[in-house]
Amino acid sequence: MSNFIQKYNIPGPRYTSYPTVPYWNEACFTVDSYKETLIRSFNESNASEGISLYIHLPFCESLCTFCACHKRITKKHAVEGPYIDAVIKEWNMYLELLGSKPRIREIHLGGGTPTFFSTENLTRLLRAIFDTSEIAPDHEFSFEGHPNNTRREHLETLYELGFRRVSFGVQDYDPVVQKAIHRIQPYENVFNVTDASRKIGYHSISHDLIFGLPFQTWKSMEATIKRTISLKPDRLAFYSYAHVPWLKGVGQRGFDENDLPSGEEKRALYENGKKLLEELGYVEIGMDHFALPTDELYQSMLNKKLHRNFMGYTSSSTQLMIGLGVSAISDSWYAFAQNEKVIEDYYARLEKNELPLYRGHILDQEDLIIRRHILNLMCLQSTRWDQPEQQFPELPQVVERLREMETDGLIKILPNGIDITEAGRTFSRNICMAFDLRMLREQPGTRIFSMTV
């Protein structure tokens, strides 16, 4: 395994979408064409499966320097009200465009720090959505909580509003690592919010851990995993630190490149961490994700209903996902569209009564075929092309690119498809890259992706 990790640990996308954002054809994107795909997708799917909402809440009181998300650092909570007003206005614009009441299947509150906002403002936002929608009986509502500022009031209020999943960013318990990444977060805070969530009734509690952070050693990583397991979260995300300083700058980070684990040390963190998680009862669900067998994400994997989108892995899927808030990305299946990334620009577009979009991509027929194959690989660990609608002219070249991975035991090439082996699950991103025609035709001149492991 170590030799394969060394061989295949190259820059590559995480494939929360295809095409990936750097390869969107922005020149051919228009807001009107996006609206057409949005209405088409809504009409095709709303009555049956409903739609998903991703709501980006960007404010944080402190900068975590490992983070590449779009955020605004401030301690001034007066920013909450105007932002909630803006998101509600954006939602109302979508309602007018869709023309009929949406059926909400999924909501995810991401950030930033959603629990930066008061319960009153979160309630006002969600009530504005609920009062204009139908809520699906099998809805799945989730939010990201910061252990340092998620109060019991947050947990109780969101539970009353239908939320049953919560994810807490833990990252690492070692004080040296925490200081370097500007994320001072005692174990006691994580214990308190996890314990409170369980007592209130949340049925899926997730913790995020990151390997490859500055000053991490296997000894400290092992201690973090064992402390995490003592709380027995239902799900775990075990992410590789995406060191992309060309995107996020150095900020307030208390480290430089020399403080990061070497390639060999980082590989050991991953291999040992994965082994320990599995020994302690967690099952690898997909790339970076683990769950207890009692969690619905595991059940979705067994039932081949696992889905992946900009929110990561989910246990249910919808054809249409609308992104609300600054930098949020919408996915109509036939198109992607991203909101303005600067809050002032986001507000300015809304003041002009315009959807606050600044870029996007309309998928052509080839994109749609490749997208399905990559989604199958990321979620089902296999894909097939026995039907004409699953085939594309460059398929023979894709198969040839996969031959070496078959020799290495990572996949099995079948007459009409491929299966990823148990050994190959770690290299799902690499396998998907063989299908990524847009990236292969336009190789980046500079590095734009994090390493695959």
Coordinates of C-alpha atoms in Angstrom, one line a residue:
M1 CA 0.0 0.0 0.0
S2 CA 2.8 2.5 0.9
N3 CA 4.4 2.1 -2.6
F4 CA 1.0 2.7 -4.3
I5 CA 0.4 5.8 -2.1
Q6 CA 3.8 7.2 -3.1
K7 CA 3.1 6.4 -6.8
Y8 CA -0.4 7.8 -7.0
N9 CA -0.2 10.7 -4.5
I10 CA -0.5 13.5 -7.1
P11 CA -2.5 16.7 -7.4
G12 CA -6.1 15.9 -8.3
P13 CA -9.7 17.1 -7.8
R14 CA -12.0 15.9 -5.0
Y15 CA -14.9 15.5 -7.5
T16 CA -17.7 17.1 -5.7
S17 CA -18.7 18.0 -9.2
Y18 CA -17.9 17.3 -12.8
P19 CA -16.6 19.3 -14.5
T20 CA -14.6 20.6 -11.6
V21 CA -14.7 24.3 -11.1
P22 CA -11.4 25.2 -12.7
Y23 CA -12.7 23.6 -16.0
W24 CA -16.0 25.3 -16.1
N25 CA -16.7 27.0 -19.5
E26 CA -17.5 30.4 -18.1
A27 CA -17.4 32.1 -21.5
C28 CA -20.5 30.1 -22.6
F29 CA -22.4 30.5 -19.4
T30 CA -25.4 32.8 -19.2
V31 CA -27.8 33.5 -16.4
D32 CA -30.8 32.9 -18.7
S33 CA -29.5 29.5 -19.8
Y34 CA -28.9 28.5 -16.2
K35 CA -32.5 29.6 -15.3
E36 CA -33.8 27.3 -18.1
T37 CA -31.9 24.3 -16.7
L38 CA -33.2 25.2 -13.2
I39 CA -36.8 25.2 -14.2
R40 CA -36.4 22.1 -16.3
S41 CA -34.8 20.2 -13.4
F42 CA -37.4 21.5 -10.9
N43 CA -40.3 20.3 -13.2
E44 CA -38.7 16.9 -13.6
S45 CA -37.9 16.2 -10.0
N46 CA -39.8 18.4 -7.4
A47 CA -42.9 16.3 -7.2
S48 CA -41.1 13.1 -6.7
E49 CA -37.8 13.6 -4.8
G50 CA -37.9 17.3 -3.9
I51 CA -35.0 19.7 -3.9
S52 CA -32.0 20.4 -1.7
L53 CA -30.9 23.7 -0.2
Y54 CA -27.3 24.6 0.7
I55 CA -27.2 27.8 2.7
H56 CA -23.8 29.4 3.2
L57 CA -23.4 31.4 6.4
P58 CA -19.9 32.9 6.1
F59 CA -19.1 34.7 9.3
C60 CA -16.4 33.4 11.8
E61 CA -15.1 35.1 14.9
S62 CA -11.6 33.7 14.4
L63 CA -9.6 32.6 11.4
C64 CA -8.6 28.9 11.2
T65 CA -5.6 28.9 8.9
F66 CA -6.1 25.4 7.5
C67 CA -9.5 26.5 6.0
A68 CA -10.0 27.2 2.3
C69 CA -13.7 28.0 2.6
H70 CA -15.2 31.4 1.8
K71 CA -15.5 33.3 5.1
R72 CA -15.6 36.8 6.7
I73 CA -13.8 37.2 10.0
T74 CA -15.6 39.5 12.5
K75 CA -16.8 39.7 16.0
K76 CA -19.5 42.2 15.1
H77 CA -22.8 40.3 15.3
A78 CA -24.7 43.2 13.8
V79 CA -23.8 41.7 10.5
E80 CA -26.2 38.8 11.1
G81 CA -29.5 40.7 10.3
P82 CA -28.6 42.2 7.0
Y83 CA -27.2 38.9 5.8
I84 CA -30.3 37.0 6.7
D85 CA -32.4 39.6 4.9
A86 CA -30.3 39.1 1.8
V87 CA -30.6 35.3 1.8
I88 CA -34.3 35.5 2.3
K89 CA -34.5 37.9 -0.7
E90 CA -32.5 35.5 -2.8
W91 CA -34.8 32.7 -1.8
N92 CA -37.8 34.7 -2.8
M93 CA -36.3 35.4 -6.2
Y94 CA -36.0 31.6 -6.7
L95 CA -39.6 31.1 -5.6
E96 CA -40.7 33.6 -8.3
L97 CA -38.6 31.8 -10.9
L98 CA -39.8 28.3 -10.0
G99 CA -43.5 29.3 -10.1
S100 CA -44.8 26.7 -7.7
K101 CA -44.1 25.6 -4.1
P102 CA -40.9 23.6 -3.8
R103 CA -40.7 20.4 -1.8
I104 CA -37.7 20.6 0.5
R105 CA -35.9 17.3 0.9
E106 CA -32.5 18.4 2.2
I107 CA -31.1 21.5 3.9
H108 CA -27.5 22.0 4.9
L109 CA -26.2 25.0 6.8
G110 CA -22.5 25.4 6.0
G111 CA -19.9 28.1 6.4
G112 CA -18.1 29.9 7.8
T113 CA -19.7 29.2 11.2
P114 CA -23.5 28.7 11.1
T115 CA -23.5 28.8 14.9
F116 CA -22.0 32.3 14.7
F117 CA -25.7 33.3 14.1
S118 CA -28.2 33.7 16.9
T119 CA -31.0 31.2 17.3
E120 CA -33.4 34.1 16.5
N121 CA -31.8 34.9 13.2
L122 CA -31.5 31.2 12.2
T123 CA -35.1 30.7 13.1
R124 CA -36.2 33.7 11.0
L125 CA -34.3 32.4 8.0
L126 CA -35.6 28.9 8.2
R127 CA -39.2 30.0 8.9
A128 CA -39.1 32.1 5.7
I129 CA -38.2 29.0 3.8
F130 CA -40.6 26.6 5.6
D131 CA -43.5 29.0 5.2
T132 CA -43.1 29.1 1.4
S133 CA -42.4 25.4 0.9
E134 CA -43.6 21.9 1.5
I135 CA -41.3 19.8 3.8
A136 CA -40.8 16.2 2.6
P137 CA -41.7 13.7 5.3
D138 CA -38.3 12.0 4.8
H139 CA -36.4 15.3 4.9
E140 CA -32.8 15.4 6.1
F141 CA -31.6 18.7 7.7
S142 CA -28.0 19.1 8.8
F143 CA -25.7 21.9 10.0
E144 CA -22.1 22.5 10.9
G145 CA -21.4 23.5 14.4
H146 CA -18.3 25.0 16.0
P147 CA -17.7 23.3 19.4
N148 CA -16.5 26.6 20.9
N149 CA -19.7 28.5 20.2
T150 CA -22.5 26.0 19.6
R151 CA -24.7 26.5 22.6
R152 CA -27.4 24.2 23.8
E153 CA -29.9 26.8 22.6
H154 CA -28.6 26.3 19.1
L155 CA -29.0 22.5 19.3
E156 CA -32.5 22.7 20.8
T157 CA -33.8 25.3 18.4
L158 CA -32.5 23.6 15.3
Y159 CA -33.8 20.2 16.5
E160 CA -37.2 21.8 16.9
L161 CA -36.9 23.0 13.4
G162 CA -36.4 19.5 12.1
F163 CA -32.6 19.1 12.1
R164 CA -31.3 15.7 13.1
R165 CA -27.7 15.7 11.8
V166 CA -24.9 17.9 13.1
S167 CA -21.2 17.9 12.2
F168 CA -18.5 19.3 14.5
G169 CA -15.1 20.3 13.2
V170 CA -12.6 18.8 15.6
Q171 CA -9.4 18.6 13.3
D172 CA -6.9 17.7 16.1
Y173 CA -6.7 17.8 19.9
D174 CA -3.0 18.4 20.1
P175 CA -2.3 21.9 21.6
V176 CA 0.8 22.5 19.5
V177 CA -1.2 21.7 16.3
Q178 CA -4.2 23.8 17.4
K179 CA -1.9 26.8 18.0
A180 CA -0.3 26.4 14.6
I181 CA -3.7 26.4 12.8
H182 CA -5.2 29.1 15.1
R183 CA -7.9 26.7 16.3
I184 CA -7.8 26.5 20.1
Q185 CA -10.5 24.0 21.0
P186 CA -10.5 22.0 24.2
Y187 CA -11.7 18.4 24.3
E188 CA -14.2 19.4 26.9
N189 CA -16.0 21.7 24.4
V190 CA -16.3 18.9 21.9
F191 CA -17.5 16.5 24.7
N192 CA -20.2 19.0 25.8
V193 CA -21.7 19.7 22.4
T194 CA -21.6 16.0 21.4
D195 CA -23.2 14.9 24.7
A196 CA -25.8 17.6 24.5
S197 CA -26.6 16.7 20.8
R198 CA -27.1 13.0 21.7
K199 CA -29.3 13.8 24.7
I200 CA -31.5 16.2 22.7
G201 CA -32.1 13.5 20.1
Y202 CA -29.8 14.1 17.1
H203 CA -29.5 10.7 15.4
S204 CA -26.4 11.4 13.4
I205 CA -23.4 13.2 14.9
S206 CA -20.3 13.6 12.8
H207 CA -16.8 14.8 13.7
D208 CA -14.2 16.1 11.2
L209 CA -10.6 15.1 11.6
I210 CA -7.7 16.3 9.4
F211 CA -4.4 14.5 8.8
G212 CA -1.3 16.2 7.5
L213 CA -1.5 19.3 9.6
P214 CA 1.6 21.1 10.8
F215 CA 3.5 19.4 13.7
Q216 CA 1.3 16.3 13.6
T217 CA 2.9 13.0 14.5
W218 CA 1.3 9.6 14.6
K219 CA 1.4 9.7 18.4
S220 CA -0.6 12.9 18.5
M221 CA -2.9 11.7 15.7
E222 CA -3.5 8.4 17.4
A223 CA -4.4 10.3 20.6
T224 CA -6.9 12.5 18.7
I225 CA -8.6 9.4 17.1
K226 CA -8.9 7.6 20.4
R227 CA -10.3 10.7 22.1
T228 CA -12.8 11.0 19.2
I229 CA -13.8 7.4 19.5
S230 CA -14.5 7.8 23.2
L231 CA -17.3 10.1 22.1
K232 CA -18.4 7.5 19.4
P233 CA -19.7 9.9 16.7
D234 CA -21.9 8.2 14.2
R235 CA -19.9 9.5 11.3
L236 CA -16.3 10.6 10.8
A237 CA -14.7 12.6 8.1
F238 CA -10.9 11.9 7.9
Y239 CA -9.7 14.5 5.5
S240 CA -6.3 15.1 4.1
Y241 CA -5.1 18.7 4.8
A242 CA -5.4 20.5 1.5
H243 CA -2.3 22.7 1.5
V244 CA -3.2 25.2 -1.2
P245 CA -1.6 28.5 -0.1
W246 CA -2.0 29.9 -3.6
L247 CA -5.7 30.0 -2.9
K248 CA -5.9 31.0 0.7
G249 CA -2.7 32.8 1.5
V250 CA -0.8 32.5 4.8
G251 CA -3.2 34.6 7.0
Q252 CA -2.4 34.2 10.6
R253 CA -1.0 30.7 10.4
G254 CA 1.6 29.8 12.8
F255 CA 3.7 27.5 10.6
D256 CA 5.5 27.2 7.3
E257 CA 6.0 24.4 4.8
N258 CA 8.9 23.0 6.8
D259 CA 6.5 22.3 9.7
L260 CA 4.2 20.0 7.7
P261 CA 4.7 16.3 7.8
S262 CA 6.8 14.9 5.0
G263 CA 5.1 12.9 2.2
E264 CA 6.1 9.7 3.9
E265 CA 4.9 10.9 7.4
K266 CA 1.6 12.0 5.9
R267 CA 1.0 8.7 4.2
A268 CA 1.7 6.9 7.6
L269 CA -0.8 9.2 9.3
Y270 CA -3.4 8.2 6.7
E271 CA -2.7 4.5 6.7
N272 CA -2.4 4.1 10.5
G273 CA -5.5 6.3 11.0
K274 CA -7.6 4.4 8.6
K275 CA -6.5 1.1 10.1
L276 CA -7.3 2.3 13.6
L277 CA -10.7 3.6 12.7
E278 CA -11.6 0.3 11.1
E279 CA -10.3 -1.6 14.1
L280 CA -12.6 0.5 16.3
G281 CA -15.7 -0.4 14.3
Y282 CA -16.0 2.3 11.6
V283 CA -16.6 1.4 8.0
E284 CA -15.1 3.3 5.1
I285 CA -18.1 4.7 3.2
G286 CA -16.4 6.7 0.4
M287 CA -13.4 8.9 0.0
D288 CA -12.5 10.4 3.4
H289 CA -15.7 9.2 5.1
F290 CA -16.4 6.6 7.7
A291 CA -19.5 5.6 9.6
L292 CA -20.8 3.2 12.2
P293 CA -22.9 0.3 10.7
T294 CA -25.9 1.8 12.6
D295 CA -25.7 5.1 10.7
E296 CA -27.9 5.7 7.6
L297 CA -24.9 6.7 5.5
Y298 CA -23.7 3.1 5.9
Q299 CA -27.2 1.8 5.0
S300 CA -27.2 4.0 1.9
M301 CA -23.9 2.6 0.8
L302 CA -25.3 -1.0 1.2
N303 CA -28.5 -0.1 -0.7
K304 CA -26.4 1.7 -3.4
K305 CA -28.2 5.0 -2.7
L306 CA -25.1 7.0 -1.7
H307 CA -24.8 10.4 -3.4
R308 CA -22.1 13.0 -3.6
N309 CA -22.4 16.7 -4.3
F310 CA -20.9 20.0 -3.1
M311 CA -22.0 19.1 0.5
G312 CA -20.0 15.9 0.3
Y313 CA -21.5 12.4 0.7
T314 CA -25.3 12.3 1.5
S315 CA -27.6 9.4 2.2
S316 CA -30.2 10.7 -0.3
S317 CA -30.0 12.5 -3.6
T318 CA -32.0 15.2 -5.4
Q319 CA -31.6 16.3 -8.9
L320 CA -31.8 20.0 -8.0
M321 CA -29.7 21.7 -5.3
I322 CA -30.1 25.5 -4.9
G323 CA -27.2 27.3 -3.2
L324 CA -28.2 30.4 -1.2
G325 CA -25.8 33.0 0.3
V326 CA -22.4 34.3 -0.7
S327 CA -20.2 31.9 -2.7
A328 CA -22.8 29.1 -2.7
I329 CA -23.0 26.8 -5.7
S330 CA -26.2 25.6 -7.2
D331 CA -26.5 22.4 -9.2
S332 CA -29.5 21.8 -11.5
W333 CA -27.8 18.6 -12.8
Y334 CA -27.6 20.3 -16.3
A335 CA -25.7 23.3 -15.0
F336 CA -23.7 24.7 -12.1
A337 CA -23.8 28.3 -11.0
Q338 CA -21.8 30.0 -8.2
N339 CA -22.8 33.2 -6.3
E340 CA -20.6 36.2 -5.8
K341 CA -17.8 35.4 -3.4
V342 CA -17.5 38.9 -1.9
I343 CA -20.3 39.8 0.5
E344 CA -20.5 43.4 -0.8
D345 CA -20.8 42.2 -4.4
Y346 CA -23.5 39.6 -3.3
Y347 CA -25.5 42.4 -1.7
A348 CA -25.1 44.7 -4.7
R349 CA -26.5 42.2 -7.1
L350 CA -29.5 41.5 -4.9
E351 CA -30.2 45.2 -4.6
K352 CA -30.5 45.3 -8.4
N353 CA -33.0 42.4 -8.1
E354 CA -30.6 40.1 -9.9
L355 CA -29.7 36.6 -8.9
P356 CA -26.2 37.1 -7.4
L357 CA -24.4 34.8 -9.8
Y358 CA -20.9 35.5 -11.2
R359 CA -19.9 32.3 -12.9
G360 CA -21.2 28.9 -14.0
H361 CA -21.1 26.1 -16.5
I362 CA -23.7 24.5 -18.7
L363 CA -23.1 20.8 -19.1
D364 CA -23.0 19.4 -22.6
Q365 CA -23.9 15.8 -23.5
E366 CA -20.4 14.5 -23.0
D367 CA -20.2 16.3 -19.6
L368 CA -23.4 14.6 -18.5
I369 CA -22.1 11.1 -19.4
I370 CA -18.7 11.6 -17.7
R371 CA -20.4 13.1 -14.7
R372 CA -22.5 10.0 -14.2
H373 CA -19.5 7.7 -14.5
I374 CA -17.5 9.8 -11.9
L375 CA -20.5 9.9 -9.6
N376 CA -20.8 6.1 -9.9
L377 CA -17.2 5.6 -9.1
M378 CA -17.2 7.9 -6.1
C379 CA -20.4 6.5 -4.6
L380 CA -20.8 2.9 -5.9
Q381 CA -17.2 2.0 -6.5
S382 CA -18.1 0.8 -10.0
T383 CA -19.5 2.1 -13.3
R384 CA -20.8 0.5 -16.5
W385 CA -21.1 1.4 -20.1
D386 CA -23.1 -1.4 -21.6
Q387 CA -25.8 1.0 -22.9
P388 CA -25.3 3.5 -25.8
E389 CA -26.2 6.4 -23.5
Q390 CA -23.3 5.5 -21.2
Q391 CA -20.7 5.6 -24.0
F392 CA -18.6 8.3 -25.5
P393 CA -16.0 8.5 -28.3
E394 CA -12.9 8.6 -26.0
L395 CA -13.9 5.6 -23.9
P396 CA -11.2 3.3 -25.4
Q397 CA -8.5 5.8 -24.4
V398 CA -10.0 6.0 -20.9
V399 CA -9.8 2.2 -20.6
E400 CA -6.1 2.2 -21.7
R401 CA -5.3 4.8 -19.1
L402 CA -6.8 2.4 -16.5
R403 CA -4.7 -0.6 -17.5
E404 CA -1.8 0.2 -15.1
M405 CA -4.2 0.6 -12.2
E406 CA -5.7 -2.8 -13.1
T407 CA -2.1 -4.3 -13.0
D408 CA -1.6 -2.7 -9.6
G409 CA -4.8 -4.4 -8.3
L410 CA -6.8 -1.1 -7.8
I411 CA -9.6 -1.9 -10.3
K412 CA -11.0 -4.7 -12.3
I413 CA -11.7 -3.9 -16.0
L414 CA -14.8 -5.7 -17.2
P415 CA -16.0 -6.0 -20.8
N416 CA -18.6 -3.3 -20.1
G417 CA -17.3 -1.4 -17.1
I418 CA -14.9 -1.3 -14.1
D419 CA -15.1 -2.2 -10.4
I420 CA -12.9 -0.6 -7.8
T421 CA -11.2 -3.2 -5.6
E422 CA -10.9 -2.8 -1.8
A423 CA -7.3 -1.8 -2.3
G424 CA -8.3 0.8 -4.8
R425 CA -10.8 2.7 -2.7
T426 CA -8.0 4.9 -1.4
F427 CA -7.3 6.0 -5.0
S428 CA -10.8 6.8 -6.1
R429 CA -9.8 10.3 -7.1
N430 CA -7.0 8.9 -9.3
I431 CA -9.4 6.5 -11.0
C432 CA -11.9 9.3 -11.7
M433 CA -9.1 11.4 -13.2
A434 CA -8.8 8.8 -16.0
F435 CA -12.3 9.9 -17.1
D436 CA -11.8 13.6 -16.6
L437 CA -11.7 14.6 -20.3
R438 CA -11.7 18.4 -19.6
M439 CA -8.7 18.2 -17.3
L440 CA -6.8 15.9 -19.7
R441 CA -7.4 18.2 -22.7
E442 CA -6.4 21.2 -20.7
Q443 CA -3.6 20.3 -18.3
P444 CA -3.1 23.1 -15.8
G445 CA 0.1 25.1 -16.3
T446 CA 0.4 25.5 -12.5
R447 CA -0.8 23.4 -9.6
I448 CA -4.4 24.0 -8.8
F449 CA -5.4 20.9 -6.8
S450 CA -4.4 19.4 -3.5
M451 CA -2.7 16.0 -3.3
T452 CA -5.0 13.0 -3.7
V453 CA -3.8 11.4 -0.5

